[in-house]
PDB file of C-alpha atoms and ligand atoms in Angstrom:
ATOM      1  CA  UNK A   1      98.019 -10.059  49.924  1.00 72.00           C
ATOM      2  CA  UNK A   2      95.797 -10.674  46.997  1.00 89.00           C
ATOM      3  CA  UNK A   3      96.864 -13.112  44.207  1.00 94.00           C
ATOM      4  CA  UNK A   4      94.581 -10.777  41.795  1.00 92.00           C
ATOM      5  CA  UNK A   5      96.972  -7.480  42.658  1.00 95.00           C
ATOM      6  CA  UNK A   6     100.126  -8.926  41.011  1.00 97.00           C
ATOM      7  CA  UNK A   7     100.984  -9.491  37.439  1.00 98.00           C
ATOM      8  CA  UNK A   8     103.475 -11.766  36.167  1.00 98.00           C
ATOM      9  CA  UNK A   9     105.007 -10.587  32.801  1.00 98.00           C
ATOM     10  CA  UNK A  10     105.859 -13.466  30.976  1.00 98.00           C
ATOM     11  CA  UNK A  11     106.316 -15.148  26.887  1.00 98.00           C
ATOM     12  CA  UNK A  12     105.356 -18.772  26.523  1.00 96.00           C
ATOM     13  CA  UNK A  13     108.614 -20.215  25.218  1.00 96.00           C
ATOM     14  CA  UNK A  14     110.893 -18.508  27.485  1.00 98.00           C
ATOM     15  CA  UNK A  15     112.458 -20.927  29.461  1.00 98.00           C
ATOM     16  CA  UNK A  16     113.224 -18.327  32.349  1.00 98.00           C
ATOM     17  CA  UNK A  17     109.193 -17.798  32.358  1.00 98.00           C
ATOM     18  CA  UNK A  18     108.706 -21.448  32.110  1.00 98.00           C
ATOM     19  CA  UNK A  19     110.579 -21.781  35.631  1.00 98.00           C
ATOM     20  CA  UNK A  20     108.202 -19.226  37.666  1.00 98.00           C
ATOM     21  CA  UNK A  21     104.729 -20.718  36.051  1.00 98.00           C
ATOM     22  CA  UNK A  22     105.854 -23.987  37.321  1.00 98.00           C
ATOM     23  CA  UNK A  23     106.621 -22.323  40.796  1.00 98.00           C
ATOM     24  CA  UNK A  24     103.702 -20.792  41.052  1.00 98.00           C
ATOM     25  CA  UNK A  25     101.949 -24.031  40.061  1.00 98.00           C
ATOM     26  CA  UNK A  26     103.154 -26.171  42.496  1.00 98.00           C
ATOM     27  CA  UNK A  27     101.860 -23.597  45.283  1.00 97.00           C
ATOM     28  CA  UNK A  28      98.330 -23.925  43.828  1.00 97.00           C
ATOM     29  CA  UNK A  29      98.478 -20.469  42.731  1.00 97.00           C
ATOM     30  CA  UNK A  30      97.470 -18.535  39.781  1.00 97.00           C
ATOM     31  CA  UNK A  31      98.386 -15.138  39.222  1.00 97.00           C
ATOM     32  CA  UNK A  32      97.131 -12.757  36.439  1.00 97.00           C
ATOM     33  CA  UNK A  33      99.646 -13.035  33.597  1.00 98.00           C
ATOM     34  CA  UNK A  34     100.426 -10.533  30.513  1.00 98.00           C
ATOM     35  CA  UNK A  35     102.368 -12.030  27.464  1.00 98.00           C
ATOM     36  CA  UNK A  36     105.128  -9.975  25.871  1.00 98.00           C
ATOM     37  CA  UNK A  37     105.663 -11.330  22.467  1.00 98.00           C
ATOM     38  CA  UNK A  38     110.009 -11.639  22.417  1.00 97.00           C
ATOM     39  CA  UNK A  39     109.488 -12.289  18.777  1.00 94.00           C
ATOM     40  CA  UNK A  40     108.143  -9.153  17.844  1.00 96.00           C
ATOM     41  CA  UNK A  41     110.381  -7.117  20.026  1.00 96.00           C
ATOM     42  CA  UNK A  42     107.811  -6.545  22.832  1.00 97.00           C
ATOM     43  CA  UNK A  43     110.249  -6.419  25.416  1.00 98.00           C
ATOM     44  CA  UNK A  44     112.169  -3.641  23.857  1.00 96.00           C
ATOM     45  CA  UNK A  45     109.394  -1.112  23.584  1.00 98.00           C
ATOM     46  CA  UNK A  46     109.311   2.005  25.648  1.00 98.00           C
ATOM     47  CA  UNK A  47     106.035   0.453  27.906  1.00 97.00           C
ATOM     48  CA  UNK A  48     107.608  -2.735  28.590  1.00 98.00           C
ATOM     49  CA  UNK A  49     111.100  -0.765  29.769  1.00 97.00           C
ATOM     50  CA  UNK A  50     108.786   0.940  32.033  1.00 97.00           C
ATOM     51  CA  UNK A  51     108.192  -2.834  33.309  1.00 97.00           C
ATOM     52  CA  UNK A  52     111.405  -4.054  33.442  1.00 97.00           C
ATOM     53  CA  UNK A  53     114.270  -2.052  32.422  1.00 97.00           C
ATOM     54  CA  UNK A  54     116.173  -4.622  31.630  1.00 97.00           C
ATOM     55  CA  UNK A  55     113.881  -5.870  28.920  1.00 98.00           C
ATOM     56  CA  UNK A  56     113.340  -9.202  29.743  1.00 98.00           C
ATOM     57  CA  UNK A  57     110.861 -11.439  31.192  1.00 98.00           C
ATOM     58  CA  UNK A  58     109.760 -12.819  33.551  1.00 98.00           C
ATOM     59  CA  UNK A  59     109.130  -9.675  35.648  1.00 98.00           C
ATOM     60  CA  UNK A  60     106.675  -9.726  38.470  1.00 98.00           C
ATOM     61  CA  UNK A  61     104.514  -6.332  39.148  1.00 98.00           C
ATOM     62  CA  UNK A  62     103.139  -5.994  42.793  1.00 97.00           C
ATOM     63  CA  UNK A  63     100.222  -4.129  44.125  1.00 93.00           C
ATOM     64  CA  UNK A  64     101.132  -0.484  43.464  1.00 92.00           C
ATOM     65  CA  UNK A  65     103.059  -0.874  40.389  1.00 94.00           C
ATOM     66  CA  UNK A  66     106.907  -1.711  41.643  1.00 96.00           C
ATOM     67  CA  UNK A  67     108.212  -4.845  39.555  1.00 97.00           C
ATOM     68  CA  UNK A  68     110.683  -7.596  40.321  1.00 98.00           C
ATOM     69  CA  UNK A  69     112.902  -9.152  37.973  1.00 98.00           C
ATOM     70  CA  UNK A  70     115.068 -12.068  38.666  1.00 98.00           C
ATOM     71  CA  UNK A  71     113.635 -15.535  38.387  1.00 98.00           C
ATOM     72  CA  UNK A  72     114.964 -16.369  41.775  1.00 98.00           C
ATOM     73  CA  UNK A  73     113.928 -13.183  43.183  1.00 98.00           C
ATOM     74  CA  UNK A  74     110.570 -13.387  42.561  1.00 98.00           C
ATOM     75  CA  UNK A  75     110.325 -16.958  43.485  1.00 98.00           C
ATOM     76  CA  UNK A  76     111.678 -15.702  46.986  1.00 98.00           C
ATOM     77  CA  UNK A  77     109.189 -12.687  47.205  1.00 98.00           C
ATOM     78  CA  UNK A  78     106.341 -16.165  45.987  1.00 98.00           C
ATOM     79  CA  UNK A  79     107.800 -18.223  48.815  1.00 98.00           C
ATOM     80  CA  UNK A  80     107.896 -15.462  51.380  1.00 97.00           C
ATOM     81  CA  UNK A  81     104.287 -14.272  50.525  1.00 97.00           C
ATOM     82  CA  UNK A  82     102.992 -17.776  50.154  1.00 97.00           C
ATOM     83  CA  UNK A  83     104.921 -20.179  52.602  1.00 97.00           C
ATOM     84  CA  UNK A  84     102.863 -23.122  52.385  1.00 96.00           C
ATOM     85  CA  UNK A  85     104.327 -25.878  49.833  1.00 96.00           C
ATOM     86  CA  UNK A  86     107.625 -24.500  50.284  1.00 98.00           C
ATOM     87  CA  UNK A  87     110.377 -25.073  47.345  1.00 98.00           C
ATOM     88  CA  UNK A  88     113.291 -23.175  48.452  1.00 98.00           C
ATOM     89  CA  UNK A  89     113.710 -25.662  52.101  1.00 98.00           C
ATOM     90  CA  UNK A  90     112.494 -24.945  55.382  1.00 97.00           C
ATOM     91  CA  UNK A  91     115.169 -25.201  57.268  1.00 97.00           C
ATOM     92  CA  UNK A  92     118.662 -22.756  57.292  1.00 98.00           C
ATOM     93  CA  UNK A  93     120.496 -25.943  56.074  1.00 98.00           C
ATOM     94  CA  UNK A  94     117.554 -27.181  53.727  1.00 98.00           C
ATOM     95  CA  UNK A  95     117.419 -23.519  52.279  1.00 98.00           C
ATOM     96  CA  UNK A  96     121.140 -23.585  51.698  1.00 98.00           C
ATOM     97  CA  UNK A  97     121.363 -26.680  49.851  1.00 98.00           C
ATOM     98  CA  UNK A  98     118.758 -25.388  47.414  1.00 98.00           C
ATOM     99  CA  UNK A  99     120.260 -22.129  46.954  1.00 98.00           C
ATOM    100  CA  UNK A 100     123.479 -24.706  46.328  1.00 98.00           C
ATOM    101  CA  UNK A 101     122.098 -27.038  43.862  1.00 98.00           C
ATOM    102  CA  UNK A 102     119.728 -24.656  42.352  1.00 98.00           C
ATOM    103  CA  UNK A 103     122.081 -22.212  41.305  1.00 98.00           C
ATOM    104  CA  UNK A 104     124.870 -25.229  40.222  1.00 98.00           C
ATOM    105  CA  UNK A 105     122.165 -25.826  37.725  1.00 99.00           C
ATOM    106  CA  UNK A 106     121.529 -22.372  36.603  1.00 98.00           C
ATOM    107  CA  UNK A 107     125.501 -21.626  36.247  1.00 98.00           C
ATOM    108  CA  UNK A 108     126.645 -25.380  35.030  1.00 98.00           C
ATOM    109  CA  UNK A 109     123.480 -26.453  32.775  1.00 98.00           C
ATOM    110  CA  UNK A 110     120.687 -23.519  31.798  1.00 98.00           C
ATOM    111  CA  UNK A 111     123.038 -20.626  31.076  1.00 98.00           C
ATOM    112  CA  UNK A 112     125.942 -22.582  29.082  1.00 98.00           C
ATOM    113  CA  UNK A 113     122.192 -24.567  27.038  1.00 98.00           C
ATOM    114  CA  UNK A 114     121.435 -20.241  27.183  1.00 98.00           C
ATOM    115  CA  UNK A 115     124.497 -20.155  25.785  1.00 98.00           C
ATOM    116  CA  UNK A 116     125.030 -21.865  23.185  1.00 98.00           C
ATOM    117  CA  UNK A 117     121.300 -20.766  21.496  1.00 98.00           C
ATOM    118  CA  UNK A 118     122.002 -17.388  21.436  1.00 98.00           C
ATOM    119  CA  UNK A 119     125.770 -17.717  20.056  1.00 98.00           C
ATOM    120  CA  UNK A 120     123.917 -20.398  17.406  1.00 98.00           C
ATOM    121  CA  UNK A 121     120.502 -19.245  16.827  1.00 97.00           C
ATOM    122  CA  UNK A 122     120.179 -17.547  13.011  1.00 96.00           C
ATOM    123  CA  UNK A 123     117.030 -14.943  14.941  1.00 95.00           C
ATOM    124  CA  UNK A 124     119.299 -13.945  17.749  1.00 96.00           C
ATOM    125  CA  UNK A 125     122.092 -12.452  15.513  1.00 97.00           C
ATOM    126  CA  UNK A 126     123.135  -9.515  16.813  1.00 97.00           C
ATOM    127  CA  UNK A 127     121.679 -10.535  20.147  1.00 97.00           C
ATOM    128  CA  UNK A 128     123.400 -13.026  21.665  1.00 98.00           C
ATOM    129  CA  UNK A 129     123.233 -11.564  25.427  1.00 98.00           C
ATOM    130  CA  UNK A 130     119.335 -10.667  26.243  1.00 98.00           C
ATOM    131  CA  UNK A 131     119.138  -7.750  28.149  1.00 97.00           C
ATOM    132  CA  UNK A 132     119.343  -4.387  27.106  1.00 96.00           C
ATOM    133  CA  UNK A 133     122.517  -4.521  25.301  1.00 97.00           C
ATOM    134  CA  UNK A 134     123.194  -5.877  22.125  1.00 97.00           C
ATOM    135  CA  UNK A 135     126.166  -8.088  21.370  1.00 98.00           C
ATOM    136  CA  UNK A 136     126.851  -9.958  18.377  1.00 98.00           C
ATOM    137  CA  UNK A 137     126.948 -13.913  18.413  1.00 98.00           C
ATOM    138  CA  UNK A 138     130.324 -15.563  19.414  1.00 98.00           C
ATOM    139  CA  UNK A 139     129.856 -19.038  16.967  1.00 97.00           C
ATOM    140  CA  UNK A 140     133.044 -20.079  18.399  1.00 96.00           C
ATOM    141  CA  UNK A 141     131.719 -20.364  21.778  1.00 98.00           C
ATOM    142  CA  UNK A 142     128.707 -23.109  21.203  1.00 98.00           C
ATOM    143  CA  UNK A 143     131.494 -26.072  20.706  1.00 98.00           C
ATOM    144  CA  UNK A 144     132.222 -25.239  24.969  1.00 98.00           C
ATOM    145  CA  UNK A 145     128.640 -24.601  25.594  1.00 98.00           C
ATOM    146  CA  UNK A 146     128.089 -28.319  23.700  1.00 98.00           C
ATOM    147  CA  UNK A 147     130.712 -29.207  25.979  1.00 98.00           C
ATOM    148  CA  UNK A 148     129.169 -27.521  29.272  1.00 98.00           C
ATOM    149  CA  UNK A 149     125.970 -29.278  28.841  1.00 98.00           C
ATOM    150  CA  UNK A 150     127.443 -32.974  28.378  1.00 98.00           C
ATOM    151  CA  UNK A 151     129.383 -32.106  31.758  1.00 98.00           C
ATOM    152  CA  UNK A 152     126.429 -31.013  33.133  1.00 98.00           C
ATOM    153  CA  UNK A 153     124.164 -33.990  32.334  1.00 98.00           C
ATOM    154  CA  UNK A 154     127.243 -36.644  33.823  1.00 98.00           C
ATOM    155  CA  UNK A 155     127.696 -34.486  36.600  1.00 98.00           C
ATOM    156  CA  UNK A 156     123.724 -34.389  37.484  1.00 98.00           C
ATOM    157  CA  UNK A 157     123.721 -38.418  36.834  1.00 98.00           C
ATOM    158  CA  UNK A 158     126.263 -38.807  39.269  1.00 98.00           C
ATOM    159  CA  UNK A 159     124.272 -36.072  41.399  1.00 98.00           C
ATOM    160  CA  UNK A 160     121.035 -38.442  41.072  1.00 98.00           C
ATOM    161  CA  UNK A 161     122.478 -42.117  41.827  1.00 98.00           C
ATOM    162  CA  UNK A 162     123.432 -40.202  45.413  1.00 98.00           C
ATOM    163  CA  UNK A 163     119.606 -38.361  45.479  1.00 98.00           C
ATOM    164  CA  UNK A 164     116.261 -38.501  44.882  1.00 98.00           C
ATOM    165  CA  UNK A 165     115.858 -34.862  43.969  1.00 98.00           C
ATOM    166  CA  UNK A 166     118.648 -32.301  42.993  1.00 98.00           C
ATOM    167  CA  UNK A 167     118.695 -30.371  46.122  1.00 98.00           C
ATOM    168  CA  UNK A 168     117.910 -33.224  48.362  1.00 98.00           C
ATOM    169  CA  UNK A 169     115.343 -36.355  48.786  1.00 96.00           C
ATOM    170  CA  UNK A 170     112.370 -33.737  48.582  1.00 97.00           C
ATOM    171  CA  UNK A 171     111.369 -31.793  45.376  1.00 98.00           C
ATOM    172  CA  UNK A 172     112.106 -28.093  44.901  1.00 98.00           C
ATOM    173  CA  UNK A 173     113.126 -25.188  42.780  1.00 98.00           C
ATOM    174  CA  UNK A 174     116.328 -26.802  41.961  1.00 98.00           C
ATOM    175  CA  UNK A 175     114.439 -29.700  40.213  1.00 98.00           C
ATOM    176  CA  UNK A 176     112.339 -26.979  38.304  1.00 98.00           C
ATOM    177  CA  UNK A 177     115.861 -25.555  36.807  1.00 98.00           C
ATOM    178  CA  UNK A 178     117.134 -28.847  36.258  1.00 98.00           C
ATOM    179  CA  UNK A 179     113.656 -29.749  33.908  1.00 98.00           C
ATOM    180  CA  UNK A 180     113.326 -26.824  32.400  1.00 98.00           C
ATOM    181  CA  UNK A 181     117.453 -26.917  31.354  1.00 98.00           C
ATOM    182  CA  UNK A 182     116.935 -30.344  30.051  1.00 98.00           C
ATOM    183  CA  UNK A 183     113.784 -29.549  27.905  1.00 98.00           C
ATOM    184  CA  UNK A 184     115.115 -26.002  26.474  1.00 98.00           C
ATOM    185  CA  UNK A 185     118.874 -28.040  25.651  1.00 98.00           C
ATOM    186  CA  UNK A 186     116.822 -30.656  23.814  1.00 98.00           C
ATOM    187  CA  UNK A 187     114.407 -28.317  21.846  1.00 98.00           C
ATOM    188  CA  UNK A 188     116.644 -25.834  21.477  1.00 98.00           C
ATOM    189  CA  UNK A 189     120.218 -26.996  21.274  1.00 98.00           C
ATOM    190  CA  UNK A 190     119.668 -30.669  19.552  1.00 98.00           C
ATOM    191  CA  UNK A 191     121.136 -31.629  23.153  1.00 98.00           C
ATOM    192  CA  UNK A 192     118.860 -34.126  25.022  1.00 98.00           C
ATOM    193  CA  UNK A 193     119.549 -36.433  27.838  1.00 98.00           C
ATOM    194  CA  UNK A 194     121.546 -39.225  26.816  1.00 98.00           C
ATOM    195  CA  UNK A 195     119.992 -42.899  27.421  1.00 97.00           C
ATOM    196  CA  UNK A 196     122.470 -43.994  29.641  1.00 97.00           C
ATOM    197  CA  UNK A 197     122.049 -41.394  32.175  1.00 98.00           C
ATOM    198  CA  UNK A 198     119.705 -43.792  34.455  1.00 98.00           C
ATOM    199  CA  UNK A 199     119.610 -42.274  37.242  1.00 98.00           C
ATOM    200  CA  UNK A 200     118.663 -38.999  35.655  1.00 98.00           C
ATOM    201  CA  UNK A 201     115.322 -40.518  33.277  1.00 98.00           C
ATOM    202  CA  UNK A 202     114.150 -42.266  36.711  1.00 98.00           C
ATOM    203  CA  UNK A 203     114.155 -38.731  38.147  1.00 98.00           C
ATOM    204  CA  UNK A 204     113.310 -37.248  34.974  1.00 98.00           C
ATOM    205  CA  UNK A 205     110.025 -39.366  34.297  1.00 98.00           C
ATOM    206  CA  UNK A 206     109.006 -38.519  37.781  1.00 98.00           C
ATOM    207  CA  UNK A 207     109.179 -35.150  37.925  1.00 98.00           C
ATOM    208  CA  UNK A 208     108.104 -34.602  34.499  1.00 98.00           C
ATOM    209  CA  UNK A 209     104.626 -36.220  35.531  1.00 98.00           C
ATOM    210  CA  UNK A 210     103.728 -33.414  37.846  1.00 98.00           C
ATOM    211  CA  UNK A 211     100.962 -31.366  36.942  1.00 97.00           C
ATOM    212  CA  UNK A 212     102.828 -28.515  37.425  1.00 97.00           C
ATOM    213  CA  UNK A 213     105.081 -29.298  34.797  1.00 97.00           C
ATOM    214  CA  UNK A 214     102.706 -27.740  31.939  1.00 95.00           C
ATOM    215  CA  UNK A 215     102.477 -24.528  32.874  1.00 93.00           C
TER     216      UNK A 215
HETATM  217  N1  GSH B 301     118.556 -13.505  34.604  1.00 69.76           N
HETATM  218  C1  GSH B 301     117.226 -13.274  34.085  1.00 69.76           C
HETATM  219  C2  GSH B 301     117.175 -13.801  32.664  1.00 69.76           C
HETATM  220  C3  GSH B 301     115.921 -13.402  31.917  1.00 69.76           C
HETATM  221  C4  GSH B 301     116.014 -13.708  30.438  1.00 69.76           C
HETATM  222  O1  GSH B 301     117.107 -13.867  29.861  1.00 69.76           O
HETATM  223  N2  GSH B 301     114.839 -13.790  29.786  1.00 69.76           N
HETATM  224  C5  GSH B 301     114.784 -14.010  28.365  1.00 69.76           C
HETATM  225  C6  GSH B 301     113.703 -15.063  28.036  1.00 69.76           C
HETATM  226  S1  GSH B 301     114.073 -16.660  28.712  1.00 69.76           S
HETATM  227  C7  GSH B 301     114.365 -12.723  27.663  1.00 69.76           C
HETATM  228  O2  GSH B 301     113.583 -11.975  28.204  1.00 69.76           O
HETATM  229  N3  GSH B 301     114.863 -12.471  26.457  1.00 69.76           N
HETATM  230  C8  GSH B 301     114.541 -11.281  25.747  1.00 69.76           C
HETATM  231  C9  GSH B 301     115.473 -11.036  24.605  1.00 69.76           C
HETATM  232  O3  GSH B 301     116.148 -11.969  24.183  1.00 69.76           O
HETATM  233  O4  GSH B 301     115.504  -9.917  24.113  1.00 69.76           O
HETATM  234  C10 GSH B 301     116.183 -13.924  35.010  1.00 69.76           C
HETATM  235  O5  GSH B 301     116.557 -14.690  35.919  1.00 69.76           O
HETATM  236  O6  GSH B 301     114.988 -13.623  34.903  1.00 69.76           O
END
């Protein structure tokens, strides 16, 4: 399989993006990437539908054209393709407890931050889903999505005074979600860690020091 054949489809402040260039860092592996611009509507033109239908990114093309969307999908198809470093476990109960804590983070702290901008943000009127839909913002719904996220930083404290990384003692995707959630809440919904949370900066300050990190 050759790195050079794929393309990953991507915009540099996307947060979902954000969470497969880190992937793919950590593996040592670089992958030709396109930008679609979200602010000029990129991802709604009639080429980038022939993408991803679904009009989002990120969206990873493989050799012969077919793409896959699906942060967690193509971070499978990475992991499967690429098994060295892994980041989803390597064992059936390892890649369980990922899958576990990975996707607690995704439902409990990235999509209620996701949330919340999109119900909030004065750009995303009249688009408060992404996708290929359009739905109009919900303001009442970013006081619970304020709400989510406080839940979701005391539960991931209590999560990190118990481990040394989300999923287990070892680093993986679920620490990706977890870093990328608490940088999008704080630049994007006023919502950063609070000072108290101990256990979480310890983790925080270590994980943010990976090169990986600035991809
Ligand atoms: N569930 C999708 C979510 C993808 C998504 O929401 N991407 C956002 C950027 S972070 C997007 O493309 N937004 C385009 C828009 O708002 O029109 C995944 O896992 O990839």
């Amino acid at each position: 399989m050759n790195l050079n054949e794929l393309t990953l489809h991507h915009a540099q402040g996307s947060p979902n993006s954000r969470r497969v260039r880190i992937f793919l860092a950590e593996k040592g592996l670089i992958v030709p990437m396109v930008t679609v611009e979200l602010s000029r509507g990129e991802q709604h033109t009639s080429a980038y539908r022939a993408v991803n239908p679904r009009g989002v990114v990120p969206a990873l093309t493989l050799q012969g054209g077919s793409t896959i969307g699906e942060v967690p999908a193509i971070w499978r198809y990475i992991e499967e393709s690429w098994p060295e470093h892994p980041l989803l476990g390597s064992t059936p109960e390892g890649k369980a407890r990922v899958i576990m804590w990975e996707r607690w983070v995704e439902l409990e702290g990235f999509a209620p931050t996701m949330d919340g901008v999109r119900n909030q943000a004065q750009g995303l009127k009249g688009r408060a889903v992404a996708g290929p839909h359009d739905y109009e913002q919900v303001p009442a719904l970013v006081g619970r999505s304020r709400a989510r996220v406080g839940h979701f930083y005391d539960d991931l404290e209590a999560r990190l005074q118990q481990s040394l990384h989300v999923a287990s003692d070892a680093f993986s995707a679920a620490d990706i979600t977890a870093l990328v959630t608490i940088d999008f809440a704080s630049k994007a919904f006023s919502a950063p860690l609070p000072a108290a949370h101990a256990a979480t900066r310890r983790w925080y300050e270590t994980v943010a020091s990976r090169p990986s990190m600035s991809a």
